[in-house]
Structure formats: C-alpha cells, structure tokens
Amino acid sequence: MDRVRVELGQRSYAISVGAGCLGHTLEAILGQLEPTSVHVVTHPALWRSWSGSLGSTASGAGVTLLRPGERHKHLGAVASILRGLADRGADRRCVVVALGGGVVGDVAGFASACYLRGVRFVQVPTTLLAQVDASVGGKTGVDLPQGKNLAGAFHQPSAVVIDTATLATLPPRHMRSGMAEILKHGIIADEAYFEFVTSRGARRWRPLPDWLEPVIAQSCRIKASVVSQDEREGGLRAILNFGHTVGHAIETLTQYREFSHGEAVAIGMVSAALVSERVCGAPADLVRRVMDGLSAYGLPWSLPPSCSDGEIVRVAMHDKKSSGGVLRMALTPGVGHATAMPVDAPILLDSLCRHRSLRPVGHGYG
Ligand code: GLY
C-alpha cells in the first residue's frame, strides 16, 4: 500500500492507496479518530456493493443515501445530510465518511464543514477522477442554479482512503476522465511521470493495469505538494486548473451533456498548450506531446464544432477564476512546469483558431 501525506500543519492528513485496503484502513483510521458516531454518505448502488467491505464501520453507522449525478449536487442534498446528522443526535466528535465519486465527496465535505460549524470527515473516493483530484485538497461545495461550485468551503478531510478495487466496475469513459487529470499532473509538475503515463496507454481497463496504483499515488503526491504550499488558492494552486479554462467553457456551452469533465479538460489542455506557446515561450513540440498523451487513452482533443471560438472566450472571461475582467490561465513553459498568468482575449482567440486547424497524425487523434 502507498501512503502520501498532505502537509498542512495541524490539519495534515494521510492518503492511503491500495487494492482491497478499504475495510481495514478505514477501521484503523476510525480507531485513531475515536468518533462518538459514524455517518456514511453514499449512493444506494455503492452502499449495496461496498457496505460489506466497510467492516465494523458499517454496523452501527448512520447512512444518508444521495441520488447520483452532478444535477443532485445542490443545497437540498446538503440539507438532507445535515438533517440526518441532527436526527441521529450527532455531536462535534462524530465522523462523516464520504463513499463515492466527486459529487458525494463535495456534498458530504460541505455538510461536514457546516454541521456544528465543522465536524471531521473521511474521503473514500470510488472513481479515478475523485481519487486523483476532488478527494484531495479540501475543496467542498455545491452548485447553485447560477453556476457550478458557487457555494462551498475549504474543509480538509481527516484522511483519504483510496481502494483501487472500487475501480474494477467503473465504465471506461470514467477511467478516461481520470486519466486526463493524471496527464495534467505530469504536464504541470513532473515530466518523467508524464512520459511514463503516455508510454503506458490504455483503452481497456479489465483487468486493472498494475501501474495504476503507483500512478494514483504519484498524482496524489503532486496534488498534495501543491495544496500544502497554497491551500486556499492564493496563487500556486491555480496551476491545477491547467486545461480547465477552455474545458469549463466547453462544459458550460454544451450544458454538461456532450463531454465528461475529463474529456472537456483534455480538449482544454490542448488550447492551454497553444496559449503557452504564445505567452510563455513553450517549445514547439508541446502541443504534439499533449495530444500524444491524450490519444494514448482515447481522449478527445479537438474543439467541438458546436462551440464557436467567440463563445468560448466569452464564457472563459466570465469564469469565476477570472477577476476584474482579467482572464488568468494556468500555462506551462514546458512539460513538468506550470504557472498562472493573465491572458488577453485576442491571444486566447488566436490560440483557439490555431487549435481548430490542428490535424491528426499517425494513429487517429481526436
Ligand atoms: N481541482 C483543483 C483544486 O483542487 O484546486
């Protein structure tokens, strides 16, 4: 089993990564936390599949079952968790266990930040995307009708338990989505890791490849290092948004129906690489390397014809990560490095135009 530490002073915590580690790791963590009560937040299907593996955690735990999907990431879901905690008489020393993908983690984490002004919670992410991204770093929250993640809090978990066995039944499209964020970690922080991940490549995920566990651990290590240096996104943490400016715009313009988050970020990483060439002197082979990485996992890289360049720029300028009308983008001067910089709208527009003219080479990009 791999262990990664997120160093945040008194709020430091461990991420455990292993196959089949869920029951005994969670039991050991709860043994240390000594909660007065345990409250699991999950989906009905996950509870059916995994309650048996939770060991003694499951017996006697309160359970709140949420409906799956981003459209259920709203204040109503937070209210149902809070009411469940109050009905069961949970006190300040209770622990909430978030068993599920990014939505469960975000909602249960936010409810934990609110209940009695903050109780402890443990993240048990069950999708690749949540394992390498959402479960680490303490961003919690929900969507409002006006936009994604508009209500939330920084609230760090007490521990993260990643059991790769939970990925065994994950659909390939979800695996691809997680691989986009994994490639992103290589691009922004670790060239050798990026090369390694690109060189593996996978379109089929049964059985799970043996390199997956160390790769998940390395992605958590990269994210943990960034979060330890800039927990509240005052600066450095923004590099984790590489590919997200154009990615979010595409998700918004296609109403979250056409692309998974990872697919949209994959496309956005190609745009970000093109902007990086213009703004921070990235080498000419950067775009091709990013496309190679994406293609190795069957991820898309071309801008959808249904979104015009002008619309993408307009939505990007309104992104909550822009402020005072200035668009800031995470960029890379070369694989393994990243920085966040202001980008003028005409430069983004020009890069999108160049993005549209990219052509596949070799083995079927796109
Ligand atoms: N997903 C980006 C972050 O946690 O900062």
Short mmCIF file of C-alpha atoms and ligand atoms in Angstrom, two decimals, residues 133 136 139 184 223 233 237 240-241 244, ligand 1:
data_model
loop_
_atom_site.label_atom_id
_atom_site.label_comp_id
_atom_site.label_asym_id
_atom_site.label_seq_id
_atom_site.Cartn_x
_atom_site.Cartn_y
_atom_site.Cartn_z
CA ASP A 133 -8.40 15.17 -7.78
CA VAL A 136 -7.53 15.65 -2.01
CA LYS A 139 -12.40 21.95 -1.69
CA LYS A 184 -2.41 17.09 -16.35
CA LYS A 223 -1.61 17.46 -5.80
CA GLU A 233 -5.58 29.09 -3.99
CA ARG A 237 -2.84 26.15 -6.53
CA LEU A 240 -4.11 22.68 -11.02
CA ASN A 241 -6.56 24.42 -13.33
CA HIS A 244 -9.86 23.97 -17.12
N1 GLY B 1 -9.37 20.67 -8.62
C1 GLY B 1 -8.48 21.77 -8.43
C2 GLY B 1 -8.16 22.02 -6.99
O1 GLY B 1 -8.45 21.20 -6.13
O2 GLY B 1 -7.60 23.03 -6.69
#
